[in-house]
Tab-separated table of C-alpha atoms in Angstrom:
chain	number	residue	atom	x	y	z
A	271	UNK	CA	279.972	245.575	244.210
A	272	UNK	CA	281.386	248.891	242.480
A	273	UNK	CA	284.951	249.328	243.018
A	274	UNK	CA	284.687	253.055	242.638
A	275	UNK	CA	281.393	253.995	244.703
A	276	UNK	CA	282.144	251.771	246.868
A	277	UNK	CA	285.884	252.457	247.833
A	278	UNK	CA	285.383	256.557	247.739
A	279	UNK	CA	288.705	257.507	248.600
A	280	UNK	CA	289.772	255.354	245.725
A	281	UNK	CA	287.148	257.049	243.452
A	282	UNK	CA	288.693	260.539	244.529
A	283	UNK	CA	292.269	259.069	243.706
A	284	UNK	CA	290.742	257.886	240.165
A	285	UNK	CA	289.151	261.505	239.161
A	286	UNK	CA	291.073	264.217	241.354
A	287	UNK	CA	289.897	267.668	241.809
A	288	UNK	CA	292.291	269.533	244.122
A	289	UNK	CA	291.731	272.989	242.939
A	290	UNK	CA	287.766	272.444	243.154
A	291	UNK	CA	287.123	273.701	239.601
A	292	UNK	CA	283.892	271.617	239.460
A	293	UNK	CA	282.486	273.697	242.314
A	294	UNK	CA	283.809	276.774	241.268
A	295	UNK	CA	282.220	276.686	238.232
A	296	UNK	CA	279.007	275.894	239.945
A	297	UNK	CA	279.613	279.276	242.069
A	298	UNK	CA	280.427	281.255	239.163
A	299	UNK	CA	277.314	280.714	237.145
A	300	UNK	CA	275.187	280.808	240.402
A	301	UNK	CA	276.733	284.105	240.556
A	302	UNK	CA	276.190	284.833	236.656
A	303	UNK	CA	272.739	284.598	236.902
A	304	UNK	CA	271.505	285.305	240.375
A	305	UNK	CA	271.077	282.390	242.231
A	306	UNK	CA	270.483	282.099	245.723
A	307	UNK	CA	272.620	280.450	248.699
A	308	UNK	CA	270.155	277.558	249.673
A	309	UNK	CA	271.998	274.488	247.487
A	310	UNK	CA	271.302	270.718	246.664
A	311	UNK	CA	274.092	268.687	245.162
A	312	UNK	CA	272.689	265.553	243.777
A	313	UNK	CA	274.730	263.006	242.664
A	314	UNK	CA	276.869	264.745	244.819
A	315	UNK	CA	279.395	261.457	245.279
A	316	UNK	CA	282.187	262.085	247.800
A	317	UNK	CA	281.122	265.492	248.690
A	318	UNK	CA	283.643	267.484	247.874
A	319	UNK	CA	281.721	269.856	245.849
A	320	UNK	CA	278.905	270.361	248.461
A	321	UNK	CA	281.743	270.656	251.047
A	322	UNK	CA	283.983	273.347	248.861
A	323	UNK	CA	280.438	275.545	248.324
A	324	UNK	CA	279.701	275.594	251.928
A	325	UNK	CA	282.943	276.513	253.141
A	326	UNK	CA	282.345	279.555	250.930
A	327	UNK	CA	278.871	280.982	251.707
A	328	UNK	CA	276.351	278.260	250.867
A	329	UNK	CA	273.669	276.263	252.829
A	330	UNK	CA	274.265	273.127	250.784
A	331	UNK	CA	273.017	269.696	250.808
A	332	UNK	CA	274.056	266.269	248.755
A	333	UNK	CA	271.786	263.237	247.878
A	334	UNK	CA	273.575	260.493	246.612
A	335	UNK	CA	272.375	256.395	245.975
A	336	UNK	CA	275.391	255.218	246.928
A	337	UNK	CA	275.351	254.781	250.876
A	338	UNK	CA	279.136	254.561	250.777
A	339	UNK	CA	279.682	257.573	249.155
A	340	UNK	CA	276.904	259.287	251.147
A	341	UNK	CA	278.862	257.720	254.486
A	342	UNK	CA	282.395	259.473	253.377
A	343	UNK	CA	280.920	262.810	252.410
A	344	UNK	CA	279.690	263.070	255.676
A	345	UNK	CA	282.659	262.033	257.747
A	346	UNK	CA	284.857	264.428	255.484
A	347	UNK	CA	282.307	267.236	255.322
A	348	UNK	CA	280.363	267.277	258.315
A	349	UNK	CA	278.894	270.926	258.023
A	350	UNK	CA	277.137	269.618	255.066
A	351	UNK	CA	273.862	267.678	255.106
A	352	UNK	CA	273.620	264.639	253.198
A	353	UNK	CA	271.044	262.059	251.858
A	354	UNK	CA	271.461	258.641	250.849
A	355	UNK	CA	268.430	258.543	247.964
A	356	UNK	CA	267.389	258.394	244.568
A	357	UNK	CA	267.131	261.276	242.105
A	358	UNK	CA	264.040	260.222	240.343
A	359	UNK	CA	261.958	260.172	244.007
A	360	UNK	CA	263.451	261.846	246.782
A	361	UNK	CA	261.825	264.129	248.982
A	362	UNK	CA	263.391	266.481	251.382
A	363	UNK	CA	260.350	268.573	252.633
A	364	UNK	CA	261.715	271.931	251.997
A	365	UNK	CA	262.810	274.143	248.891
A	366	UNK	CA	266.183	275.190	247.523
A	367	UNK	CA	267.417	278.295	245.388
A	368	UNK	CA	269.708	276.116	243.553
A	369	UNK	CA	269.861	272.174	242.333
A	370	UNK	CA	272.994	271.145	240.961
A	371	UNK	CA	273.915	267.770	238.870
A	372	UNK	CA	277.347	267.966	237.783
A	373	UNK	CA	279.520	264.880	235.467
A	374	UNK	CA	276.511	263.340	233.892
A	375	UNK	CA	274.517	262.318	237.028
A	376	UNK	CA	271.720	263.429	234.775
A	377	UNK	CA	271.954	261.172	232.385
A	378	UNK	CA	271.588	258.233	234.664
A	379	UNK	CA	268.246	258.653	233.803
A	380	UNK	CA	267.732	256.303	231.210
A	381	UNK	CA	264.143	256.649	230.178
A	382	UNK	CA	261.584	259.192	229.154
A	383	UNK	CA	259.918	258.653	232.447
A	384	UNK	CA	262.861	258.580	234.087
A	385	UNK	CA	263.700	262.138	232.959
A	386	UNK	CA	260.345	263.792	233.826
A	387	UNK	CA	260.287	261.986	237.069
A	388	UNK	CA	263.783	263.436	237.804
A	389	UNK	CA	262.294	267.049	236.640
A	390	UNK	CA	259.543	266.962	238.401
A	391	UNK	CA	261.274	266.356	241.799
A	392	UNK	CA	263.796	269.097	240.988
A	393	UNK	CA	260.567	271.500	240.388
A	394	UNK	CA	259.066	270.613	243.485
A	395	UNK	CA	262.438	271.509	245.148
A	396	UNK	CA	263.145	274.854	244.031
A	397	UNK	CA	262.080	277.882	245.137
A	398	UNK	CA	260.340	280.052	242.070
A	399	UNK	CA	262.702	281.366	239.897
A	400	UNK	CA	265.499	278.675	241.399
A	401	UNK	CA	267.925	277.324	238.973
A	402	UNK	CA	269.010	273.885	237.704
A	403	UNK	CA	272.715	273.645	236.682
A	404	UNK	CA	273.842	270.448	235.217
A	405	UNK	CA	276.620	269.657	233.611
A	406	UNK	CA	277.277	266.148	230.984
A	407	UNK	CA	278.276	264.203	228.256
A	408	UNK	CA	276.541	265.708	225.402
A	409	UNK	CA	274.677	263.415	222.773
A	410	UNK	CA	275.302	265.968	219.633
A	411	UNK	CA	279.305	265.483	219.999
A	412	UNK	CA	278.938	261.669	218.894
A	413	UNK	CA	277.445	262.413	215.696
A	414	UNK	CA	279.869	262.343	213.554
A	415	UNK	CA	282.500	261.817	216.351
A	416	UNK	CA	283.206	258.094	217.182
A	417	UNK	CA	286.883	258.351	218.392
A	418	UNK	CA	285.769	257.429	222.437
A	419	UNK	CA	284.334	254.332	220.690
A	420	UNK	CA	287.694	253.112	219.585
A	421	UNK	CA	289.528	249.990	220.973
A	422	UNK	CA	290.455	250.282	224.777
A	423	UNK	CA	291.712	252.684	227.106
A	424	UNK	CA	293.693	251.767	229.817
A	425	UNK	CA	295.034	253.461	233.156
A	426	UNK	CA	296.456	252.239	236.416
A	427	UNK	CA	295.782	254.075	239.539
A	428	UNK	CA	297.113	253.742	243.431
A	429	UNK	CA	295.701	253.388	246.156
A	430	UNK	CA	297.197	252.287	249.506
A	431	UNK	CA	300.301	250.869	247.480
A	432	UNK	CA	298.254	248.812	245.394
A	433	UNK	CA	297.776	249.720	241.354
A	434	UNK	CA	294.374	249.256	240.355
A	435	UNK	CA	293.950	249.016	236.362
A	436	UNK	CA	291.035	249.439	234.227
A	437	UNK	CA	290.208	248.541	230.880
A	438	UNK	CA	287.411	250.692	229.587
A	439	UNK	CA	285.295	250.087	226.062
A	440	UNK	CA	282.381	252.337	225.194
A	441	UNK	CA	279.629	251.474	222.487
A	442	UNK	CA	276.411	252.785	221.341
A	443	UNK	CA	272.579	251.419	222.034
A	444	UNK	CA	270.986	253.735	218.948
A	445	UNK	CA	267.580	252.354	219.777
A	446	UNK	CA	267.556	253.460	223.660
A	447	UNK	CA	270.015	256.197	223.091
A	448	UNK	CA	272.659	254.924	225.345
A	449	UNK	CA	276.507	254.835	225.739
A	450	UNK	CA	276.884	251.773	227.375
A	451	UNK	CA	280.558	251.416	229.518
A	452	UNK	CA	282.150	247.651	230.428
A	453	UNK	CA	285.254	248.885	232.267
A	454	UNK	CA	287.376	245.646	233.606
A	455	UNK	CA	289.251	245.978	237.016
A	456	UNK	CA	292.326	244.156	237.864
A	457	UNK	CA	294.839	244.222	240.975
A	458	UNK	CA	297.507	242.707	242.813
A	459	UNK	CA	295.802	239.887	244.913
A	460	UNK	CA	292.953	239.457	243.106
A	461	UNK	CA	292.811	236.359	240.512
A	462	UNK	CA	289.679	236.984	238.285
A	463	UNK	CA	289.348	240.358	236.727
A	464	UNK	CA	286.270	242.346	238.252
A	465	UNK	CA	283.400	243.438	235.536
A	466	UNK	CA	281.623	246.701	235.780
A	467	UNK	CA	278.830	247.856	233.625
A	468	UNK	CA	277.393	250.995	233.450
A	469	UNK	CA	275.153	253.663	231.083
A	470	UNK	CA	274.140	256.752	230.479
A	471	UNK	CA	271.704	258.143	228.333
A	472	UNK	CA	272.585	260.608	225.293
A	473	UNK	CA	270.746	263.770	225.080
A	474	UNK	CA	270.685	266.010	222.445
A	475	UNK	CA	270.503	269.792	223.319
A	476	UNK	CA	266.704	270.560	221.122
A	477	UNK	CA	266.490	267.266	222.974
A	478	UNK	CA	267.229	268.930	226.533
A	479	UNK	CA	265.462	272.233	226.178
A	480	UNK	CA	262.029	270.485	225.056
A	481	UNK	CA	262.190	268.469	228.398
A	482	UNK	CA	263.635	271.519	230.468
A	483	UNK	CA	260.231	273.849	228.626
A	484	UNK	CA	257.742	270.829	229.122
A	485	UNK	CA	259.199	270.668	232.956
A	486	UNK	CA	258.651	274.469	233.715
A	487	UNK	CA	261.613	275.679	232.938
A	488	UNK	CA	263.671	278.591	230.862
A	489	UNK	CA	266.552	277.903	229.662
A	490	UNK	CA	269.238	280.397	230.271
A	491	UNK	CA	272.311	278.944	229.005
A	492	UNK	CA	273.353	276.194	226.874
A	493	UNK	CA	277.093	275.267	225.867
A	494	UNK	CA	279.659	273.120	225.193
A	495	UNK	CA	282.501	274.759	226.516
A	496	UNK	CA	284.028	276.122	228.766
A	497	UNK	CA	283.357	274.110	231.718
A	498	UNK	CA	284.926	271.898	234.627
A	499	UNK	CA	285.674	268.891	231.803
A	500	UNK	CA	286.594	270.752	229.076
A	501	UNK	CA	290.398	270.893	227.476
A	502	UNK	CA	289.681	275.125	227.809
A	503	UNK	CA	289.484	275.925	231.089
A	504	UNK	CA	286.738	277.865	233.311
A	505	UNK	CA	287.123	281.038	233.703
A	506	UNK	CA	284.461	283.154	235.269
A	507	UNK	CA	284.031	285.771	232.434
A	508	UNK	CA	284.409	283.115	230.026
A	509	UNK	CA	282.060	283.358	226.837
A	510	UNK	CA	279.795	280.664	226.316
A	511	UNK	CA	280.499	278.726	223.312
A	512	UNK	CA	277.499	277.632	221.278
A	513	UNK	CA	278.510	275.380	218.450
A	514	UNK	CA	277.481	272.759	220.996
A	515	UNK	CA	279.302	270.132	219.546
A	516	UNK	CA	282.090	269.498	222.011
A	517	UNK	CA	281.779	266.502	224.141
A	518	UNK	CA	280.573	267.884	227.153
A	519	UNK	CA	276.952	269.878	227.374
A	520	UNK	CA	276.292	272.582	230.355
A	521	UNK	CA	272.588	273.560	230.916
A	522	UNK	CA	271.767	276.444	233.452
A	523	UNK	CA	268.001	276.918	233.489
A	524	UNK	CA	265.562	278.930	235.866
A	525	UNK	CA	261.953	277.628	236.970
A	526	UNK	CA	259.218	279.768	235.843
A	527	UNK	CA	257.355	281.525	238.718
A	528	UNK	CA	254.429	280.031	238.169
A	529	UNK	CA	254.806	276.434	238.792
């Protein structure tokens, strides 16, 4: 079990986004640099972002593992298609002018082959000259910054008059490039604590471009900030920071017309 996938409306009450800055952002730099109204979402979890960007002009569709998640998008957003599947193999039979993969769905690729398997399926989905926005945690920001990998942080959210805490640590596999997550759930009701572990791998950005180039792509942007998880907030003529050392990375790249 995941208590968050599995319980969406409880993972929506965990990470609110009532003013839909995640997929305004995405419209914005779709806008920015000429992207094209056919849209898929993936890791597109509850489906609020594919449902926002639909309401507003897009064909969009979300693929999502989680069958839960892919079960409440649709009954929340049914003008939307979604897909219950995995990023690193899906196949939709048809072509897309934009793929998004917003908070660090990306990096639930752990492996090398992972990666390129995930790059080659977004290739084979866009149209030429489609783009690939994604936005994550980015490696860089943990050199020389280890303050997310001190002690425990704590937070209680409710749902249906019951507070659900969580007690969340964060370390480092250097060898596999990793920041591994054990976050521990407890509620009213329940008498052992419930363990969750999850991962994600750490990219660097010379890291990102190489595998964007090798994939058959050009990279168009890359920045730290602003962006939908960044203390400054979006703004559509914002500048681009490049220092890329913030803790959050935003890639928008185009596929070359010839592959």
């Amino acid at each position: 079990m995941n208590l968050l996938t599995d319980n969406p409306e409880l993972y929506e009450q965990q990470f609110p986004d009532p003013d839909h800055v995640a997929a305004r952002f995405v419209h914005d730099l779709v806008t920015r640099f000429d992207g094209g109204p056919k849209l898929l979402d993936i890791g597109c979890g509850t489906g609020r972002d594919a449902g926002y960007l639909t309401r507003n002009g897009y064909q969009a569709t979300g693929l999502d593992s989680s069958e839960a998640m892919v079960e409440h998008a649709r009954r929340h957003h049914d003008q939307v298609d979604f897909v219950v599947g995995d990023m690193r193999s899906f196949a939709l039979g048809r072509t897309v002018d934009v793929i998004t993969c917003l908070d660090s769905a990306f990096l639930y690729c752990h492996t090398n082959p992972d990666l390129s398997a995930f790059l080659t399926r977004c290739r084979e989905h866009l149209t030429p000259g489609g783009l690939l926005i994604a936005e994550m945690r980015n490696g860089a920001f943990f050199l020389g910054n280890t303050e997310l990998l001190h002690g425990t942080r704590t937070r209680t959210v409710t749902w249906q008059g019951v507070d659900y805490t969580s007690h969340t640590t964060l370390w480092i596999d250097h060898a596999d490039q990793l920041l591994l997550r054990r976050r521990e759930w407890t509620w009213t009701g329940r008498a052992e604590p419930l363990v969750q572990r999850s991962a994600w791998r750490l990219l660097f950005p010379q890291e990102i471009r190489l595998l964007l180039d090798l994939a058959g792509f050009d990279v168009l942007a890359l920045f730290d900030e602003p962006g939908p998880r960044t203390d400054t907030p979006w703004t559509p003529d914002a500048e681009l920071g490049g220092s890329l050392s913030g803790d959050r990375l935003h890639v928008v790249a185009r596929l070359r017309p010839h592959h």
